[in-house]
Coordinates of C-alpha atoms and ligand atoms in Angstrom, one line a residue:
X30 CA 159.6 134.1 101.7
X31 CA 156.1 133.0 102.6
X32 CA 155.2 129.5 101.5
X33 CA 151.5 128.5 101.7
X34 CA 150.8 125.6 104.2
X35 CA 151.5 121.8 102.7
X36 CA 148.2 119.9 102.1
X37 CA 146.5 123.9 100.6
X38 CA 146.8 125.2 97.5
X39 CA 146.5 128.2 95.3
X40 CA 144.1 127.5 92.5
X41 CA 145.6 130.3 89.5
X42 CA 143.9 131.9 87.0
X43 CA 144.7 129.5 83.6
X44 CA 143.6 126.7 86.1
X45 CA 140.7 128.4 87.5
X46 CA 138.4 128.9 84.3
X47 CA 138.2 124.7 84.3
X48 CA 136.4 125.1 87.8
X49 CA 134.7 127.8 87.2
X50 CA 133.0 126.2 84.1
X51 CA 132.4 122.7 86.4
X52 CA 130.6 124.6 89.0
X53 CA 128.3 126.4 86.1
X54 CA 127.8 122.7 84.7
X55 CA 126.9 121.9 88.0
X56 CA 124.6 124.5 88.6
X57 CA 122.7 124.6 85.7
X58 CA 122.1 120.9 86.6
X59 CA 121.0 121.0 89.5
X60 CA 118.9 124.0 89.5
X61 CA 116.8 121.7 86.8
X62 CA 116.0 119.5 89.0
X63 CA 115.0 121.8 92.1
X64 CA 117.9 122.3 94.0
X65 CA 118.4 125.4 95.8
X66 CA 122.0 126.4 96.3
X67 CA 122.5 127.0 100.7
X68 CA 126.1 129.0 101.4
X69 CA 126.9 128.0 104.9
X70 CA 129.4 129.0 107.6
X71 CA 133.5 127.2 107.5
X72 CA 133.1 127.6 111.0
X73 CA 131.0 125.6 113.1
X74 CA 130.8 124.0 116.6
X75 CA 132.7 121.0 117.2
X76 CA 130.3 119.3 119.0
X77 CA 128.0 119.4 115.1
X78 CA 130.6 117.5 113.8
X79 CA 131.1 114.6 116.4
X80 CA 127.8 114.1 116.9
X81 CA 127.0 113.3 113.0
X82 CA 130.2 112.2 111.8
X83 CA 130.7 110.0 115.0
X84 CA 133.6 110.2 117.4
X85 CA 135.2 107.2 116.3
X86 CA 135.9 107.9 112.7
X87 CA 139.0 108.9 111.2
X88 CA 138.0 112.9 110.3
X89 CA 136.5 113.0 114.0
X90 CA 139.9 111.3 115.9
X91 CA 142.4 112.4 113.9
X92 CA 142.1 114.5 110.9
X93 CA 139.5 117.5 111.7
X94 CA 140.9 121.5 112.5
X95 CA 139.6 122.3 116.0
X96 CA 141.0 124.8 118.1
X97 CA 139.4 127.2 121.0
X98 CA 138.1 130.5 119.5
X99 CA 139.1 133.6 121.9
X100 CA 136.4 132.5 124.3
X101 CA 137.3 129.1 124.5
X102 CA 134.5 127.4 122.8
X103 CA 135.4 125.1 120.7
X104 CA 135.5 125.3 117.2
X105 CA 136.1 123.1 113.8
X106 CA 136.6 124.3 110.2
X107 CA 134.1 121.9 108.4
X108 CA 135.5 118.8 107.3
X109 CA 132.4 118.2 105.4
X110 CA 129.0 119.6 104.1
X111 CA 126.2 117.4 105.0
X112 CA 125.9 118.3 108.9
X113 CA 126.2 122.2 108.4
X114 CA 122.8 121.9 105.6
X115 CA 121.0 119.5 108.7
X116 CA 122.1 121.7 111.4
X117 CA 120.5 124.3 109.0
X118 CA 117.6 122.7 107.9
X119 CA 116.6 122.3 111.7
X120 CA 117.7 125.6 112.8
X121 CA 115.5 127.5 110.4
X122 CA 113.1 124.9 111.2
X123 CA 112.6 124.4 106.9
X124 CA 110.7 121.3 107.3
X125 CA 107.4 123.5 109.2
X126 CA 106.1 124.4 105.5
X127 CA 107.7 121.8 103.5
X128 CA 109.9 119.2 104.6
X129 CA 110.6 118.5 101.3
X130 CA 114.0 120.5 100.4
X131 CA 117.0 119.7 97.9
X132 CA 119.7 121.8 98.2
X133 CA 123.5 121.9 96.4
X134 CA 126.0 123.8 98.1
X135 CA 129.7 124.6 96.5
X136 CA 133.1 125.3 98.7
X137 CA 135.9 124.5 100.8
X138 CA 136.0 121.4 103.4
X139 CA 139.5 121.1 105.7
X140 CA 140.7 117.7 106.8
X141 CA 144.1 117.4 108.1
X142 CA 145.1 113.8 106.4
X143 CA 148.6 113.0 104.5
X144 CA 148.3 115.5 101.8
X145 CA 149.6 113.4 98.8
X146 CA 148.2 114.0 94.8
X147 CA 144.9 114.0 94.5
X148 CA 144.4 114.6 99.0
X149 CA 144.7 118.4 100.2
X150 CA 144.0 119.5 103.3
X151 CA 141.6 122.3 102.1
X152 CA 139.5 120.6 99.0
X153 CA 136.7 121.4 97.6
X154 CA 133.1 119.9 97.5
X155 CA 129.8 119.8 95.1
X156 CA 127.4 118.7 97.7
X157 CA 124.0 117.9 97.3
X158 CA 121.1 116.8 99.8
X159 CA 117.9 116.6 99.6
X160 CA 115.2 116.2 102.3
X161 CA 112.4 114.5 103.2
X162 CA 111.8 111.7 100.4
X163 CA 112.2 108.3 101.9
X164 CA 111.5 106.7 98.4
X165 CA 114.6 105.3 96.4
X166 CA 113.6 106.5 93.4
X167 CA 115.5 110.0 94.4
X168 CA 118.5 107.9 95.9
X169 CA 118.7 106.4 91.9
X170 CA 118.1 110.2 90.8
X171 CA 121.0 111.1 93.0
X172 CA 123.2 108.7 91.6
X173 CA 122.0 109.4 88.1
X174 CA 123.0 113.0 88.4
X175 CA 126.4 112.6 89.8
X176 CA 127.0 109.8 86.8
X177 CA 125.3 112.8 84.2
X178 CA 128.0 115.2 85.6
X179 CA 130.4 113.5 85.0
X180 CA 129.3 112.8 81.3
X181 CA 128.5 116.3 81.2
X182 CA 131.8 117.4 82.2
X183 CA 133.3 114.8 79.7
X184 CA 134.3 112.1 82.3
X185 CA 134.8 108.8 80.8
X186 CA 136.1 106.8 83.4
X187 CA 133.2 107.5 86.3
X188 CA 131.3 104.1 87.6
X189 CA 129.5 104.5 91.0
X190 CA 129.9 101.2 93.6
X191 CA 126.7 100.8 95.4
X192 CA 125.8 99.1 99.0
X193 CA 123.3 99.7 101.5
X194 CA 123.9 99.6 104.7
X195 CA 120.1 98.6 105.7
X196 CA 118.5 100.5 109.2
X197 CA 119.8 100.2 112.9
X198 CA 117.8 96.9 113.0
X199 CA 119.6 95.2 110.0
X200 CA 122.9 96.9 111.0
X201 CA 123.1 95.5 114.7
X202 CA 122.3 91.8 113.3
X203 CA 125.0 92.5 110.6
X204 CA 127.2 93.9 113.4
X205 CA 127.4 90.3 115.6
X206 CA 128.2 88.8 112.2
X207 CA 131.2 90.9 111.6
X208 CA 132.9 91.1 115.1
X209 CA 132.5 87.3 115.0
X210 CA 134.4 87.4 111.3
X211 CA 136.4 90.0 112.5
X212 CA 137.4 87.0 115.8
X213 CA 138.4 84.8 113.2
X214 CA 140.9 86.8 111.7
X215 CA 142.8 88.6 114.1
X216 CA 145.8 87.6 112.9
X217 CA 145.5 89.6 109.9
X218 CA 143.9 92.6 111.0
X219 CA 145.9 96.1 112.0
X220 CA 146.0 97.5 115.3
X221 CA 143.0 99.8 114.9
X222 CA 140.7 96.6 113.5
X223 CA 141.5 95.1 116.5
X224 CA 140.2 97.7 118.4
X225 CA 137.6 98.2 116.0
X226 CA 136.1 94.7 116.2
X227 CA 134.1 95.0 119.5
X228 CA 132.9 98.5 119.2
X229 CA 133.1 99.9 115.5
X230 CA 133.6 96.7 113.6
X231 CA 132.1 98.2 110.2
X232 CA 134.8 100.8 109.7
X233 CA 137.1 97.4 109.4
X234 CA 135.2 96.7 106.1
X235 CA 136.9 100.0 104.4
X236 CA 140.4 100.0 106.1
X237 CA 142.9 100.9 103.6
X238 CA 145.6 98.2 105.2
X239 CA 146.8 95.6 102.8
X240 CA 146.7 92.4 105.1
X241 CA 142.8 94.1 106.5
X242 CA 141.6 94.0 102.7
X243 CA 142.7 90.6 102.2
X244 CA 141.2 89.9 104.9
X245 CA 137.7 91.8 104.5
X246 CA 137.1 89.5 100.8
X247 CA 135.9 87.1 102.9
X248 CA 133.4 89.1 105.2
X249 CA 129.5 88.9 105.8
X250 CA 127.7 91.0 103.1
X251 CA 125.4 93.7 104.8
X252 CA 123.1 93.0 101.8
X253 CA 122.9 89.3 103.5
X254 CA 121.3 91.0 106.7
X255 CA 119.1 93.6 105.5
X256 CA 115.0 93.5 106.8
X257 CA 112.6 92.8 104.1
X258 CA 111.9 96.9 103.7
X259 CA 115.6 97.6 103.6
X260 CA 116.0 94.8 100.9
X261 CA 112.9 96.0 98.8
X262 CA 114.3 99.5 99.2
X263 CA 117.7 98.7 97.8
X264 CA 116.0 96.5 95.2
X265 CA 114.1 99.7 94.0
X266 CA 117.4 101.4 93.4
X267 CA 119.2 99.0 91.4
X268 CA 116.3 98.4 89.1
X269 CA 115.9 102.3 88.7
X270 CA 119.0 102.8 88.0
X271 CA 119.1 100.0 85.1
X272 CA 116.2 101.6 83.8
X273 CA 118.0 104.9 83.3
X274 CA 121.1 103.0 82.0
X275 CA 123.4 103.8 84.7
X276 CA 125.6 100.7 85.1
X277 CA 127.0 99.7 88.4
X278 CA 129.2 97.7 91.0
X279 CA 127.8 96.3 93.8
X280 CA 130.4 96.7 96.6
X281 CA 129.3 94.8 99.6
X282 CA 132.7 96.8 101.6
X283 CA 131.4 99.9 100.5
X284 CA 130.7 101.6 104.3
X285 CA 132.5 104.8 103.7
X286 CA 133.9 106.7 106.7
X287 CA 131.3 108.5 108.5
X288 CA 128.9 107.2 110.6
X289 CA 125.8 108.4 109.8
X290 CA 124.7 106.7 107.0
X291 CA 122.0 104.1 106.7
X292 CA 120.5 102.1 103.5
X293 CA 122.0 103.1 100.3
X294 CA 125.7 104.2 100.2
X295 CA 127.6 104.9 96.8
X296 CA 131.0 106.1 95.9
X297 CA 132.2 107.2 92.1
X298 CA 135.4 105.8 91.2
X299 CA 137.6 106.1 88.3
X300 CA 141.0 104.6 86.8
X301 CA 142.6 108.3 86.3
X302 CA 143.1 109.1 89.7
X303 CA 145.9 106.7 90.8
X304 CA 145.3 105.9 94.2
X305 CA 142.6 108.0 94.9
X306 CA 140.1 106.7 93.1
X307 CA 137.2 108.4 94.5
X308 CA 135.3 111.5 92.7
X309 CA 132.0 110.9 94.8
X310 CA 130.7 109.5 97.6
X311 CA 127.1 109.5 99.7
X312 CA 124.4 107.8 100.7
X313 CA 121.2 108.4 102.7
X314 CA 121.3 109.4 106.2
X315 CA 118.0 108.5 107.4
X316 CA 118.6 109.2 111.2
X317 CA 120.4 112.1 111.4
X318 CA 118.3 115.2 111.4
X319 CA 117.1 113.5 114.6
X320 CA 120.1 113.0 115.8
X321 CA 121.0 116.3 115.6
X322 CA 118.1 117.7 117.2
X323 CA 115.2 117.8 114.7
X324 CA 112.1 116.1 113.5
X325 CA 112.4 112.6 112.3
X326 CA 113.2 113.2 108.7
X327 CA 114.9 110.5 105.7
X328 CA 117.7 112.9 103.8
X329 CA 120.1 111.1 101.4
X330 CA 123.2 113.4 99.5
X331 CA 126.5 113.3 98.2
X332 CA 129.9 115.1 97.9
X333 CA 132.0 115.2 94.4
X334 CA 135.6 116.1 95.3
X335 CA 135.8 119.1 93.1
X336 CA 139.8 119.2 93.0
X337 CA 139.8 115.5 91.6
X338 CA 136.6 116.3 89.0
X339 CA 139.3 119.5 87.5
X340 CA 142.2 117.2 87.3
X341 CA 140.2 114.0 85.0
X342 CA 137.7 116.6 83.3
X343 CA 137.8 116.3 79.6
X344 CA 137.0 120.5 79.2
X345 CA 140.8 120.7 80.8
X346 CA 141.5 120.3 76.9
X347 CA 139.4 123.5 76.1
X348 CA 141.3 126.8 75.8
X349 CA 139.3 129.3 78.2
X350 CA 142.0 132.1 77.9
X351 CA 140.1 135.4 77.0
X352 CA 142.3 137.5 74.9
X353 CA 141.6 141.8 74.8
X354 CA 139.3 142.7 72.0
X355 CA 140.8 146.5 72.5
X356 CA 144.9 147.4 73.5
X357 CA 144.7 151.2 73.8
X358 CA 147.5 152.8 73.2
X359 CA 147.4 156.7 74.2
X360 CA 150.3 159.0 73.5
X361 CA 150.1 162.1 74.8
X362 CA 149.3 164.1 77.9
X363 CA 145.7 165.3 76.7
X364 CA 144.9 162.4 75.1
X365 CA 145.9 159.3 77.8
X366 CA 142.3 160.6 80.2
X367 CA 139.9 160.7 77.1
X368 CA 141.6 157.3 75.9
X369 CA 141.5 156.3 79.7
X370 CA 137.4 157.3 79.7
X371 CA 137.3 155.2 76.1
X372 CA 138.7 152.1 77.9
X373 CA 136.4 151.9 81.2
X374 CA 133.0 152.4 78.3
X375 CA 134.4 149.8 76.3
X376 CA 134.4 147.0 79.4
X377 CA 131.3 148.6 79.9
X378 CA 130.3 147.6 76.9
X379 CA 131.0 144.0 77.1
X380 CA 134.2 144.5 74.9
X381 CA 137.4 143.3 76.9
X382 CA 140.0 146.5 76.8
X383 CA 143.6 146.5 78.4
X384 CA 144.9 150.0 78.3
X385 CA 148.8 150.2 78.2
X386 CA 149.7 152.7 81.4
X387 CA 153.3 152.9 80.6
X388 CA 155.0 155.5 79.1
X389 CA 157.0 153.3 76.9
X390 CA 157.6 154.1 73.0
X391 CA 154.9 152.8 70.7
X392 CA 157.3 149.6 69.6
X393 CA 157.2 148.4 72.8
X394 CA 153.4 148.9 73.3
X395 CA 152.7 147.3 69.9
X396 CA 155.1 144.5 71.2
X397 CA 152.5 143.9 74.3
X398 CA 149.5 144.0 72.3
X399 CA 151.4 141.5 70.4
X400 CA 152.1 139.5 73.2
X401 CA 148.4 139.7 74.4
X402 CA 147.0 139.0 71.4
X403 CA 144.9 141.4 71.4
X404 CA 142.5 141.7 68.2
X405 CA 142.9 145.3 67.4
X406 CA 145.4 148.5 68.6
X407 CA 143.5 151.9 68.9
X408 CA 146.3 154.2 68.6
X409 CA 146.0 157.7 70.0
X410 CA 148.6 160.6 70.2
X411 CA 147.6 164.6 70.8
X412 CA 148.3 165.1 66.8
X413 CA 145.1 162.7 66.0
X414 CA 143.6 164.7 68.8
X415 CA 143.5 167.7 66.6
X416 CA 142.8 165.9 63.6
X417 CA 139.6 164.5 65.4
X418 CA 140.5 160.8 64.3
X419 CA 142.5 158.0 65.8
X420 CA 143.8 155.3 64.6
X421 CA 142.4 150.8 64.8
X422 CA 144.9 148.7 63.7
X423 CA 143.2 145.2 63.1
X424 CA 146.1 142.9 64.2
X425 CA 145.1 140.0 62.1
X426 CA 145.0 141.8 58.5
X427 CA 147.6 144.5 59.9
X428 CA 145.0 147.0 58.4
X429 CA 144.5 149.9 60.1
X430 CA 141.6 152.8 59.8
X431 CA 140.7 156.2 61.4
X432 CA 137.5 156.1 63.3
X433 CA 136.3 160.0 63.7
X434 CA 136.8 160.9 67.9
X435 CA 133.0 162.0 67.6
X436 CA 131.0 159.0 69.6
X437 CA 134.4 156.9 68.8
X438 CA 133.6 153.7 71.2
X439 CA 129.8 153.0 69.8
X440 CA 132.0 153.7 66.5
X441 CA 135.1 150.8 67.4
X442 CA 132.4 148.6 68.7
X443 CA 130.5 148.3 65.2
X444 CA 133.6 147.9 63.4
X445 CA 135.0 145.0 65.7
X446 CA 131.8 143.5 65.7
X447 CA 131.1 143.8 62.1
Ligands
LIG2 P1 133.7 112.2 101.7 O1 133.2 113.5 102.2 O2 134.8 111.6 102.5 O3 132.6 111.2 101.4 O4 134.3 112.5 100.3 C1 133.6 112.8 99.1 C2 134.6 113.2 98.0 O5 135.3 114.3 98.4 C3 135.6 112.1 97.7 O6 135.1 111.1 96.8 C4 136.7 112.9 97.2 O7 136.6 113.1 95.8 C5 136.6 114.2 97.9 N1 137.6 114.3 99.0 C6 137.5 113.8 100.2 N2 138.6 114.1 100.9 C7 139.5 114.7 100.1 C8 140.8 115.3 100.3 N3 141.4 115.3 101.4 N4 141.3 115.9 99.2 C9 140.7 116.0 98.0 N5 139.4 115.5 97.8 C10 138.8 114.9 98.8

């Protein structure tokens, strides 16, 4: 047999109504406050991804699906959403009437790590991004509306940890600060922070190795080194966000693993995920519509892992099962294509039928309603035919009726809803 590939999964119907009623949450939200959804390609060119990402991260070096298409470009399945909606938003040139844009996007992402609980290798993402705003006041928003989702979506546990990782000009101060820290504790450090020191010493500050964390307590704080805008900036933030009553953490580690971001970078964490902790993470990524190409334009976003958000949701308690309304039970040669015509009017109808296409005996049939539970049996054989009358059991009160053939499912439909 045909196993699916470890690190994917199937997501089944019984576990499938508790995302499909996150995404509506989510969409409802956000379409309040202006965002547009944008559906995007899976597929996009490599080079998209290690230009924003940068070619020294983990998803870039190690973790993303590239392969040659027929042709031999080269291609990667999306191992996040925030480059595909820039790459958009310059290709359709959206800024030229107003650079102003928000956008939420829903889907898959693929990044080949060690698939463990809580880490596929297909997930899904809520994303959402919005475009020219440099003001903070919409990177508090951002955070406020990931923090009301997770209320919404009865979340207890959800706190966001908040840095900012200041402009190029605060960063490459900071930088010098942290290789020399870095110098001082080689000892401790893995392999990779080793080689990370000199060239990428930031990503040290989030390594997940025991002896690096230990180590990384004692580092510089990147709040230390920001510019007097950058400081004012992240100032704005925290106070907005105190005034809508979001608490926080202020995490001076918190670089996250891609390199684009600049200023304000969050994460959502929570105590029900184990050792995954994380349900959200973004930041603003001032530089990187120019980066990849377009005008210089400030854009700040985040990502909720939507596979974590179904497995702490409190609505997993909710029964979302939807039972049949109608079984239709038709016994005879004439009558099975008029009861057959009843069923597809009754869907129609916004009444959920489930016709019974065996030709097993009527205990049997009953004894799949049963097991259905299905709120009423409509019973018909080629003797009620004749009579011009069928038969609705109601399977609560056991009681049954006859409901004249003559306009029978406007009929069944008054006496179900009545
Ligand atoms: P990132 O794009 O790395 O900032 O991640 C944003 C969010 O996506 C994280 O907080 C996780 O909730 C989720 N996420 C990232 N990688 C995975 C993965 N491999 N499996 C499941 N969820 C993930």
């Amino acid at each position: 047999m045909i196993q699916l590939i470890r690190g994917f999964k199937d997501i089944l119907p019984g576990e499938i109504e508790i995302w499909q009623n996150i995404e509506k949450t989510a969409r409802s939200l956000f379409e309040n406050f202006g965002f547009k959804e944008i559906r995007l390609p899976i597929l996009e060119r490599t080079e998209l991804f290690a230009r924003s990402i940068g070619e020294d991260t983990d998803i870039v070096e190690k973790e993303m699906y590239t392969f040659p298409d027929r042709k031999g470009d080269l291609v990667t399945l999306r191992p996040e959403a925030t480059a595909s909606v820039v790459r958009s938003y310059i290709q359709h040139k959206m800024y030229a009437k107003d650079p102003v844009r928000k956008f939420y996007s829903i889907g898959p992402m693929f990044r080949r790590e060690r698939p463990q609980k809580g880490r596929y290798r297909q997930f899904y993402q809520i994303n959402a991004e919005v475009f020219g705003i440099n003001s903070p006041f919409i990177d508090a928003q951002l955070i406020f509306l990931a923090v009301k989702l997770f209320h919404m979506l009865e979340v207890t546990d959800a706190q966001p940890h908040i840095n900012s990782l200041g402009c190029s000009q605060c960063r490459s101060n900071f930088k010098k600060a942290l290789s020399a820290f870095l110098l001082s504790v080689t000892e401790k450090l893995c392999d990779a922070c080793l080689k990370r020191s000199k060239k990428n010493p930031l990503r040290a500050l989030d390594c997940k190795n025991s002896s690096c964390r230990e180590a990384m307590v004692n580092a510089p704080a990147i709040t230390d080194y920001l510019c007097p805008e950058c400081r004012q900036h992240f100032e704005t933030v925290k106070s907005a966000l105190e005034k809508l009553e979001i608490p926080f953490v202020i995490d001076k580690n918190l670089v996250r693993g891609l390199d684009y971001y600049t200023r304000t970078t969050f994460e959502i964490q929570t105590g029900l995920l184990g050792a995954q902790n994380a349900v959200a993470g973004g930041g603003r990524y001032d530089g990187l519509v120019k980066t990849l190409g377009g005008q210089d334009q400030p854009a700040t976003g985040f990502a909720i892992g939507l596979d974590r958000l179904a497995e702490i949701t409190g609505i997993r308690n909710k029964d979302f099962t939807k039972k049949p309304d109608i079984y239709i039970v038709a016994l005879g040669e004439k009558s099975e294509p008029l009861a057959f015509e009843w069923n597809c009017n009754f869907g129609l109808e916004g009444i959920r039928p489930e016709m019974d296409l065996s030709n097993r005996s009527l205990k049997s049939r009953m004894k799949r309603a049963n097991k259905l539970e299905a709120a009423y049996v409509l019973i018909v054989g080629d003797n009620e035919l004749e009579e011009g009358a069928v038969i609705l059991r109601n399977m609560t009160t056991q009681k049954q009726i006859l409901i004249p053939i003559e306009s029978l499912v406007e009929r069944v439909i008054a006496e179900i809803k009545a």
